[in-house]
CSV table of C-alpha atoms and ligand atoms in Angstrom, one decimal:
chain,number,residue,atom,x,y,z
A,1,UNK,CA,157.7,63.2,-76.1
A,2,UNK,CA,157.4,60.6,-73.7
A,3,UNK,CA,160.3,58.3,-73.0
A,4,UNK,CA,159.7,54.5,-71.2
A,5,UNK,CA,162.1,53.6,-68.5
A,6,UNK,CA,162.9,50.3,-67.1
A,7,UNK,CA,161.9,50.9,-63.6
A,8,UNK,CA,162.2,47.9,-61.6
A,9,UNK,CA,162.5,44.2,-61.1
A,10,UNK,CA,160.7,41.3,-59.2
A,11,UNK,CA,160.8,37.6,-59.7
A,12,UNK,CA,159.4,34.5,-58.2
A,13,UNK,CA,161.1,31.6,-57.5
A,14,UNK,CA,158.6,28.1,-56.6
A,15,UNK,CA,160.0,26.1,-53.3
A,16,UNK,CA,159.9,22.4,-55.2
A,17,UNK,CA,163.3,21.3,-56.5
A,18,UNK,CA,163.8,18.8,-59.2
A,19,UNK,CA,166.9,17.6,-59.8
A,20,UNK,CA,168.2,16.2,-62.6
A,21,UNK,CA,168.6,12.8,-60.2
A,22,UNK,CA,165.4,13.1,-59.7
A,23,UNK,CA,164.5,12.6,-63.8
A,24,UNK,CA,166.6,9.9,-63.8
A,25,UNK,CA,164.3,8.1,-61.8
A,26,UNK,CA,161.4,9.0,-64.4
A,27,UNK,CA,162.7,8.9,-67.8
A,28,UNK,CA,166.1,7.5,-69.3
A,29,UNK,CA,168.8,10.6,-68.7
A,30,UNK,CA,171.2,10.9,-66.4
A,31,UNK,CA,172.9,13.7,-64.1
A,32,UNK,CA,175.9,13.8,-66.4
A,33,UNK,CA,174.3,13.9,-70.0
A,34,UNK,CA,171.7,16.8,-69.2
A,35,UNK,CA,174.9,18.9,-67.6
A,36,UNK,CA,177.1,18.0,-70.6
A,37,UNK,CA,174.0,18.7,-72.9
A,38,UNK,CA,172.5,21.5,-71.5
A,39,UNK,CA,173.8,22.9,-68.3
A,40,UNK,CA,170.9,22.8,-66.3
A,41,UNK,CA,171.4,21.1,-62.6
A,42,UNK,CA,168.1,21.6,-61.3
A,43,UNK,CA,165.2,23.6,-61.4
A,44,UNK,CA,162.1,24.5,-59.9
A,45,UNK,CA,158.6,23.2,-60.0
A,46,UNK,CA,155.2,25.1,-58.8
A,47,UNK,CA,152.7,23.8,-56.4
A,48,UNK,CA,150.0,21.7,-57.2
A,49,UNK,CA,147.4,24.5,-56.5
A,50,UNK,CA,149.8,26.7,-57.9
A,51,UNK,CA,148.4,28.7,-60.7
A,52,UNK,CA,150.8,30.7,-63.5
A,53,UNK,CA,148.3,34.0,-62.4
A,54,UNK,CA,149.9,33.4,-59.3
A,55,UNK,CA,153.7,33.4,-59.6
A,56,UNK,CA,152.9,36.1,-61.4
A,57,UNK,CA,151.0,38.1,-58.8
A,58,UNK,CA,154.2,37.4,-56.1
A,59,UNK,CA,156.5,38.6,-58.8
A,60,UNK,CA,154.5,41.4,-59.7
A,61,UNK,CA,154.2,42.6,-56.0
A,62,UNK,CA,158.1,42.8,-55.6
A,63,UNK,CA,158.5,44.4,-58.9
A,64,UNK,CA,156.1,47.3,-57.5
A,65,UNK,CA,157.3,47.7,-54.1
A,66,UNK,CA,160.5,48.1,-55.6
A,67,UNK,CA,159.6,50.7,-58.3
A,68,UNK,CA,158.2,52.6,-55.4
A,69,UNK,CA,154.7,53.2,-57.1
A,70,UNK,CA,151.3,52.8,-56.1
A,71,UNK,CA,149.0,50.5,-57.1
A,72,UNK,CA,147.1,52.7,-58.4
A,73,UNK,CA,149.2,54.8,-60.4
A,74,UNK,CA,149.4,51.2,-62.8
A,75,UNK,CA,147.9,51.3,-65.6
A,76,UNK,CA,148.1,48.3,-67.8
A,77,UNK,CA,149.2,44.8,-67.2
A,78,UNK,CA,150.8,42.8,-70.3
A,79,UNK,CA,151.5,39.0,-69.4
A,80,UNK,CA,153.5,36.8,-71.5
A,81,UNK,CA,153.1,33.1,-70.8
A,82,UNK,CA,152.4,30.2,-73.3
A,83,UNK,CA,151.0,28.2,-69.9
A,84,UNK,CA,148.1,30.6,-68.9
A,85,UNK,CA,145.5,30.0,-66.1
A,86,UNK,CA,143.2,28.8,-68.9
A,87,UNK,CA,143.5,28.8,-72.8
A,88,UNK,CA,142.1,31.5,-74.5
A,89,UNK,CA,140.0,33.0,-72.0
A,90,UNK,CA,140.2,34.6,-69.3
A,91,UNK,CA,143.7,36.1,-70.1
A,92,UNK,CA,146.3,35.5,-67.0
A,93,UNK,CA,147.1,39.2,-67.3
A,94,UNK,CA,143.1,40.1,-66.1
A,95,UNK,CA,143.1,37.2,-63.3
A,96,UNK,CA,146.7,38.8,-62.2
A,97,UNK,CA,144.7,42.5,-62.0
A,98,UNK,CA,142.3,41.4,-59.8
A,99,UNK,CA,144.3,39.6,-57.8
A,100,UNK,CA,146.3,42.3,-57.2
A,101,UNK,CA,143.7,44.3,-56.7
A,102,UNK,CA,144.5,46.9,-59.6
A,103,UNK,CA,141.1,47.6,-60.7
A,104,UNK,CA,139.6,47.9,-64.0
A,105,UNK,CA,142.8,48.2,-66.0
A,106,UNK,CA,143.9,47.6,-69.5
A,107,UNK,CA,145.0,44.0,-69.8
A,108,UNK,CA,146.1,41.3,-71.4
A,109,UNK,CA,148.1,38.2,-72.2
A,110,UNK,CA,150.4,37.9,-75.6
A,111,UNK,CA,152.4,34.6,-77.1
A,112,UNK,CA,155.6,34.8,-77.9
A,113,UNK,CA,157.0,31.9,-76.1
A,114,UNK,CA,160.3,32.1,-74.8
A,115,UNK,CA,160.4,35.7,-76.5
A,116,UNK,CA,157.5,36.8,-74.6
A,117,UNK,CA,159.6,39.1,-72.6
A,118,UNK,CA,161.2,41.1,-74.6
A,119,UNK,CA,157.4,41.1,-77.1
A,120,UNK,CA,155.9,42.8,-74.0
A,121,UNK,CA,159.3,45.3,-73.1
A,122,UNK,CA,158.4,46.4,-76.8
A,123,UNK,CA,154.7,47.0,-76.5
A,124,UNK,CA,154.8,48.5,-72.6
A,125,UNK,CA,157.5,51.0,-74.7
A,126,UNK,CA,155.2,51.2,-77.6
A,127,UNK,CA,152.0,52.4,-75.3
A,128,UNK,CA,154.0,54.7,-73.2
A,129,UNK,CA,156.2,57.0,-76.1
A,130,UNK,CA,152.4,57.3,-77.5
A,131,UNK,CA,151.5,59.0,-74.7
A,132,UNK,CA,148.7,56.3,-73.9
A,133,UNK,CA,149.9,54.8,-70.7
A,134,UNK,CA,152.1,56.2,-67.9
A,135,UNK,CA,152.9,52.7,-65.8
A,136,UNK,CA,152.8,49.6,-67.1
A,137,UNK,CA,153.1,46.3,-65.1
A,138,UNK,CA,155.1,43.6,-67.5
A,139,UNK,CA,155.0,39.6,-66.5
A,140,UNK,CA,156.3,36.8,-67.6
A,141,UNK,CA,154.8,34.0,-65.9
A,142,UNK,CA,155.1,30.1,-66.3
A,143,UNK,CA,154.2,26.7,-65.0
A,144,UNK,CA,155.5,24.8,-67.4
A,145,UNK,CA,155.2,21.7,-65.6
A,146,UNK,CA,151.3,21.9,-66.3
A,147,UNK,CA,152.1,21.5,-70.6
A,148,UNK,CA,155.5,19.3,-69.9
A,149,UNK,CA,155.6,15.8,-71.4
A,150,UNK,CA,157.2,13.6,-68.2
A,151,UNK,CA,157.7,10.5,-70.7
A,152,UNK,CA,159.6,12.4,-72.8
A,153,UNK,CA,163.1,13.1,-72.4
A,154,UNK,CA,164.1,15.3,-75.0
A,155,UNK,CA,162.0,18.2,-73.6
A,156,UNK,CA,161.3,17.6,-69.4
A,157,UNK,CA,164.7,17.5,-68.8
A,158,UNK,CA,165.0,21.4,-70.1
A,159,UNK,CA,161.9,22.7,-68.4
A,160,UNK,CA,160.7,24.6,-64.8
A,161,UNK,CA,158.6,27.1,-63.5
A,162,UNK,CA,158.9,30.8,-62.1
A,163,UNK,CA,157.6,34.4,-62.8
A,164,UNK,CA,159.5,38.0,-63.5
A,165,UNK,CA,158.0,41.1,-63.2
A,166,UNK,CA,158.9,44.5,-63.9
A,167,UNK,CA,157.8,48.2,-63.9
A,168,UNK,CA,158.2,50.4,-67.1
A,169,UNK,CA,156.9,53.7,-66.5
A,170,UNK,CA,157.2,57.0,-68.6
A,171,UNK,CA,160.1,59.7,-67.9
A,172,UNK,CA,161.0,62.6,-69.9
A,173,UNK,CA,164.6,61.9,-69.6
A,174,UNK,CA,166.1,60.5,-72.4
A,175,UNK,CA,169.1,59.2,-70.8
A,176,UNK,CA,166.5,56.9,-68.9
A,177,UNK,CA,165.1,55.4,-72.0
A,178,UNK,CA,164.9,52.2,-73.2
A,179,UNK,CA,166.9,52.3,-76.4
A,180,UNK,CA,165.5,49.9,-79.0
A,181,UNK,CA,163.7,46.8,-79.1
A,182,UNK,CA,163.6,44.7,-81.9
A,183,UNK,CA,162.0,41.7,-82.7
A,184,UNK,CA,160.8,39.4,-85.2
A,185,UNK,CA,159.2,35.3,-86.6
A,186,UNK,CA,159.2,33.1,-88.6
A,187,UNK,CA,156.2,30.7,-89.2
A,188,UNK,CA,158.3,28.7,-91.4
A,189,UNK,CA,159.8,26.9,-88.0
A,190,UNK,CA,156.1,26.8,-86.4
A,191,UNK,CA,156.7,22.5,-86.2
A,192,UNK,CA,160.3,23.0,-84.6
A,193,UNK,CA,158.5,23.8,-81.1
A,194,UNK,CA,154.9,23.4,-80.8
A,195,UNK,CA,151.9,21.9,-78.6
A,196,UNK,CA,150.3,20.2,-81.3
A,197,UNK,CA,146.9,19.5,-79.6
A,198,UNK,CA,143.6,21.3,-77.6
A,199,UNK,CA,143.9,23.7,-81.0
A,200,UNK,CA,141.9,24.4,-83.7
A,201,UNK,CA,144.9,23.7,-85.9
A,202,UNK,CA,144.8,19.9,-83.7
A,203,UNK,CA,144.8,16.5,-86.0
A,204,UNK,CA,141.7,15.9,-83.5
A,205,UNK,CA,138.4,16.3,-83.9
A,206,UNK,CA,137.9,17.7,-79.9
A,207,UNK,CA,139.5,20.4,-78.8
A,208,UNK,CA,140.1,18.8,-75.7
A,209,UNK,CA,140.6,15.2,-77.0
A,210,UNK,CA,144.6,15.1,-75.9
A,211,UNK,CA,146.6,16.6,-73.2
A,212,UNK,CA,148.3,19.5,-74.2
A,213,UNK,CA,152.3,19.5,-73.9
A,214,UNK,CA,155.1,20.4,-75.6
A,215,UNK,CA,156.7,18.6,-78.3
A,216,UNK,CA,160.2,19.9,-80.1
A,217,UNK,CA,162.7,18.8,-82.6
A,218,UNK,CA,165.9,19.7,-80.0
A,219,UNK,CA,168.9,19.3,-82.6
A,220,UNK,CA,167.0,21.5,-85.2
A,221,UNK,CA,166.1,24.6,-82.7
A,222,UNK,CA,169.3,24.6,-81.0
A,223,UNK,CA,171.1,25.1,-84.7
A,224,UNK,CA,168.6,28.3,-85.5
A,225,UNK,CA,169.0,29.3,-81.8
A,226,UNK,CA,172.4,30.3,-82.1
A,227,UNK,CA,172.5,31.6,-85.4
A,228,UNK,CA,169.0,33.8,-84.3
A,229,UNK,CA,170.2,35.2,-81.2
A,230,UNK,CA,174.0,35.7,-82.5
A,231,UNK,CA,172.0,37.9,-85.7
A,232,UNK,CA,169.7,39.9,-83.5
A,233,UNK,CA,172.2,41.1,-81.0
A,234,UNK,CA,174.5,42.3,-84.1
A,235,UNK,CA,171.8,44.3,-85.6
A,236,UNK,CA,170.5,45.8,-82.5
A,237,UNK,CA,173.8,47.0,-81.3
A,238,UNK,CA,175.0,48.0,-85.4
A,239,UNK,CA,171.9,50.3,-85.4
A,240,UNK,CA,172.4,52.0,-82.2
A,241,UNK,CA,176.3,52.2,-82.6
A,242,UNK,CA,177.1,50.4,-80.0
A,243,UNK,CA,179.2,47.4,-79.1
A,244,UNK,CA,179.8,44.5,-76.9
A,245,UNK,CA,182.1,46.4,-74.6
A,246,UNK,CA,179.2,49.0,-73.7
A,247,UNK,CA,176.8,46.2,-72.5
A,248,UNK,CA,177.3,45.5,-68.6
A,249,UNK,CA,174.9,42.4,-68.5
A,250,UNK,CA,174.0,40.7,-71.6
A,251,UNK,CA,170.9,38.5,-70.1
A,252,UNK,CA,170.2,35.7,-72.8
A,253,UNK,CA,167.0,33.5,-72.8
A,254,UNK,CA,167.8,30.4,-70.4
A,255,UNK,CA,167.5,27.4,-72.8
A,256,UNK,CA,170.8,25.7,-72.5
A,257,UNK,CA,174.3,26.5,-71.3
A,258,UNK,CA,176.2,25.9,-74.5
A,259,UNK,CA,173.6,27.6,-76.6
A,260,UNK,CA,174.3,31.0,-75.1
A,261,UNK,CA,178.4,29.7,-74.4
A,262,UNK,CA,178.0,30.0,-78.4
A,263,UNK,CA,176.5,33.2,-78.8
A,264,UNK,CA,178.5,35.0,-76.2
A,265,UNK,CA,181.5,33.9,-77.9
A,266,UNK,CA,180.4,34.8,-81.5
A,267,UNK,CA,179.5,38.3,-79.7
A,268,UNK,CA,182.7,38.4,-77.7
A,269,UNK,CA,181.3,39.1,-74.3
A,270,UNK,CA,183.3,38.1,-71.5
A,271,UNK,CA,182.5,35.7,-68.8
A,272,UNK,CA,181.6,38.2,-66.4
A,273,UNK,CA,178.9,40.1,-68.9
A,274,UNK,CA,177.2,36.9,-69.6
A,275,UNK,CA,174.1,36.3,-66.7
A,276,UNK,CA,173.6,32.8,-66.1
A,277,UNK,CA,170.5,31.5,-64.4
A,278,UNK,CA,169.7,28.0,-66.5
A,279,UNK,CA,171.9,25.7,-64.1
A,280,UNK,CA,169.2,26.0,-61.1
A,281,UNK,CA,166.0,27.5,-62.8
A,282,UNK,CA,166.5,25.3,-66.7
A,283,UNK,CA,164.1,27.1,-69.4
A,284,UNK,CA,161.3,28.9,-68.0
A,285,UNK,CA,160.0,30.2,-71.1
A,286,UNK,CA,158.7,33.4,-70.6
A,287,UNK,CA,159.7,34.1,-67.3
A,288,UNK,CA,163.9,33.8,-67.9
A,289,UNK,CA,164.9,36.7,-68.7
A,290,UNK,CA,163.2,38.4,-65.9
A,291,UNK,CA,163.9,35.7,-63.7
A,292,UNK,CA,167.2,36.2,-64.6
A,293,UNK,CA,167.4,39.8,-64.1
A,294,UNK,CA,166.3,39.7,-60.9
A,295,UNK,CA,168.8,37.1,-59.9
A,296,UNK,CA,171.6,39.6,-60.7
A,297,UNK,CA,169.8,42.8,-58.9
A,298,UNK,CA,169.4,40.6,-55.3
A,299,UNK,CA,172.9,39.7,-55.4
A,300,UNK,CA,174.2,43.3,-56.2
A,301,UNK,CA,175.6,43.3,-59.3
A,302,UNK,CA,173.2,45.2,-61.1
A,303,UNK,CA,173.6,48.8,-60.2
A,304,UNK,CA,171.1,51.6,-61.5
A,305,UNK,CA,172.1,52.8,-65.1
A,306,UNK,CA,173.8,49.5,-65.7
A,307,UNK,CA,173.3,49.0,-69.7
A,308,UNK,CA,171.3,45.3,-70.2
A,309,UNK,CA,171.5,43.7,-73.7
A,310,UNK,CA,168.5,40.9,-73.7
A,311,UNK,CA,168.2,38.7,-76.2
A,312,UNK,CA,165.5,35.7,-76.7
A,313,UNK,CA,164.2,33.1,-79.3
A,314,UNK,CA,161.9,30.5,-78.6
A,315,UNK,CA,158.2,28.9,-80.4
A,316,UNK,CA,156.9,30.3,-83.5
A,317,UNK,CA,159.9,30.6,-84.4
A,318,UNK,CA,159.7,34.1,-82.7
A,319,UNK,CA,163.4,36.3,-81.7
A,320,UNK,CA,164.1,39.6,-80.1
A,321,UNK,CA,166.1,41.7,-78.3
A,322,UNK,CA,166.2,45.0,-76.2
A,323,UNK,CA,168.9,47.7,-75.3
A,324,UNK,CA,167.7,49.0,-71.9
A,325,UNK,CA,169.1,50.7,-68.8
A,326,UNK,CA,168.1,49.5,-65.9
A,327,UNK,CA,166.6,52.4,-63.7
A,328,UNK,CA,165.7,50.9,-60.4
A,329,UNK,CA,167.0,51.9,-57.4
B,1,ACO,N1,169.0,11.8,-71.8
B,1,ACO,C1,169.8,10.9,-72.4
B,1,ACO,N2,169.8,10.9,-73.8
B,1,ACO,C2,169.0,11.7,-74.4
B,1,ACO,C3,168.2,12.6,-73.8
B,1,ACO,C4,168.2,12.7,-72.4
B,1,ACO,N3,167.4,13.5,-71.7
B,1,ACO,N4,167.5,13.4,-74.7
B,1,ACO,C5,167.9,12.9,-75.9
B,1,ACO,N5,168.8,11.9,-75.8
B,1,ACO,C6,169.5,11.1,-76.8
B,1,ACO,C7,168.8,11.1,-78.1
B,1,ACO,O1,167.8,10.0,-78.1
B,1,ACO,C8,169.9,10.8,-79.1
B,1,ACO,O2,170.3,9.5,-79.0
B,1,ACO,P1,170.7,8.7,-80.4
B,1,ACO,O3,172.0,9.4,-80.8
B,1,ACO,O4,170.9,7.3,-79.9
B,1,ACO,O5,169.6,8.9,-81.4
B,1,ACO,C9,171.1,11.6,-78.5
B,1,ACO,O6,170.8,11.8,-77.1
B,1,ACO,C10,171.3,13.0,-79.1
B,1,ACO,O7,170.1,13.6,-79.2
B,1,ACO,P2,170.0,15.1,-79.7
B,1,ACO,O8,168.6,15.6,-79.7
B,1,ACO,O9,170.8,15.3,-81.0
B,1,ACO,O10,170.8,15.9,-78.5
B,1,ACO,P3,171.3,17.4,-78.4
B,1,ACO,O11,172.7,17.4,-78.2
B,1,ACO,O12,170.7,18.2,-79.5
B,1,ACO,O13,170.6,17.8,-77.1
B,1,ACO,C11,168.7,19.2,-76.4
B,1,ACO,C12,169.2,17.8,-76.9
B,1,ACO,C13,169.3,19.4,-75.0
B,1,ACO,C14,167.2,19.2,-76.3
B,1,ACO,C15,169.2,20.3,-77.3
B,1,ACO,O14,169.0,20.0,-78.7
B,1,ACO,C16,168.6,21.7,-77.0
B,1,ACO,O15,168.9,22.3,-76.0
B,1,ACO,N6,167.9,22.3,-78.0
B,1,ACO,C17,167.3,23.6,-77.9
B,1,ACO,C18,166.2,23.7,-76.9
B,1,ACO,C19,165.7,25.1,-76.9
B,1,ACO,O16,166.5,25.9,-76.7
B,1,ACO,N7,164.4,25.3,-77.2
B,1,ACO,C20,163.9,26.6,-77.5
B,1,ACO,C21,163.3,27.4,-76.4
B,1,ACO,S1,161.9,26.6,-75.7
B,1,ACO,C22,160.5,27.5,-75.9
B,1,ACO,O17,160.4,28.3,-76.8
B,1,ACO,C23,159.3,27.1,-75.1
């Protein structure tokens, strides 16, 4: 049988600050309530000409450099990004193909919002112990600036853009695998987080009658955030008999400072397991946890083998998490 190994990392960080200073100017916040609230300092907005397929392309190059592949020895691409190119079609995950010049590869784009991530860890995992697909190419891509509501201030504060790529690729040694992925939804808590319009589920009668942004009921997510992530991560590690103490880096979704403060603590990782990203990047949906992975590997602390425990929630309601090692070099 064929085992999937996390192979390597790449992210992409756009040039554009925005500080929280910066909002102040456009909406009614301040510097101090959005770091008392939520952490996040700054974070990063992409170009105008910009395009999510993009960032995804410049994280996707590192990630394969770094995996020590070639090109052609990829073959599929799975995006996850809730701000694609173009809604519905063509997916991000064909446009990123062809830029990259990939050929005529399996691809394709899924929706799992900030979850995405870990969704496409479990599929790449999926295709590769069925023996269908040797190298897979996993993104998570986002401009999130293009579906961000600027006169509201109860989501722009929380939101930026970026991209994280990575390499799973098959391996016959099981101590290379990734462990377990598990992940789950909930429709019940589709209204908690959604972009109500450009839809065929929108109160209008064009689908391209209203701009198409993000809307969320903050107080009421952040409540089923914790109590989501804290329940995933104890029934991932319960049924692989493992514990806190054997996670090196436990890489939560980037939504807000004291939502994962409360999870760590309900888990009882220390400081120095929990990988903090959301003070100069905010939520980048998709493209945290990668983004955040990455930031760890270029400043050293994540060594080959290192055990990584992520763990996401985000629109749907969607959650999940994954036990990995991280095999890069
Ligand atoms: N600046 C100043 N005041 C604000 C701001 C702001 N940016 N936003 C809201 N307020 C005000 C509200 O109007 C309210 O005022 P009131 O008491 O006079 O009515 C007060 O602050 C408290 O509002 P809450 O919404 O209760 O504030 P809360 O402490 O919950 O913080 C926040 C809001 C930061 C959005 C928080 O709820 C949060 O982080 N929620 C989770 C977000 C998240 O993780 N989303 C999921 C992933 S995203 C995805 O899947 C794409």
């Amino acid at each position: 049988m064929a085992y999937a190994a996390f192979r390597s990392i790449g992210a992409y960080i756009p040039e554009k600050i925005l500080t929280n200073d910066d909002l102040a100017y456009m909406v009614d916040t301040s510097d101090e309530w959005i770091t008392k609230r939520t952490g996040i300092k700054e974070r990063r907005i992409a170009a105008k000409e910009e395009r999510t397929s993009d960032m995804g392309v410049n994280a996707a190059q590192v990630s394969i450099e770094r995996s020590g592949l070639d090109k052609a020895d990829i073959d599929m691409i799975i995006c996850a990004t809730i701000s694609p190119d173009y809604f519905n079609m063509p997916s991000t995950a064909t446009i990123i193909a062809t830029k990259l010049g990939l050929g005529q590869i399996t691809a394709f784009d899924i929706s799992a919002a900030c979850t995405g991530f870990v969704y496409i860890v479990g599929i790449a995992k999926a295709f590769i112990e069925s023996g269908m697909k040797k190298n897979i190419l996993i993104v998570g891509s986002e401009k999130l600036s293009a579906i961000t509501d600027y006169t509201d201030r109860g989501t722009c504060i929380l939101f930026g853009d970026g991209a994280g790529a990575a390499i799973i690729s098959a391996t016959d040694k099981k101590e290379e695998a990734i462990i377990d992925v598990n992940t789950g939804s909930d429709g019940n808590y589709a209204d908690l987080l959604m972009t109500p319009n450009g839809g065929s589920g929108s109160a209008h009668d064009s689908l391209e009658s209203d701009k198409v942004c993000m809307q969320m009921k903050g107080n009421e997510t952040f409540k089923v955030a914790v109590r989501t992530l804290t329940n995933d991560v104890k029934e991932i590690l319960e049924k692989n008999n493992m514990h806190s103490d054997d996670i090196v880096h436990f890489v939560p979704h980037q939504a807000n400072y004291r939502i994962i403060k409360a999870v760590g603590d309900a888990l009882k990782m220390r400081e120095d397991q929990v990988v903090l990203t959301v003070g100069k990047y905010g939520n980048t949906s998709g493209a945290s946890i990668p983004m955040a992975i990455n930031d760890i590997y270029e400043s050293g602390k994540l060594k080959k083998g290192d055990m990584l425990l992520l763990d996401a929630f985000g629109g749907g309601l969607t959650w999940g998490s994954a036990l990995l090692p991280f095999m890069g070099e």
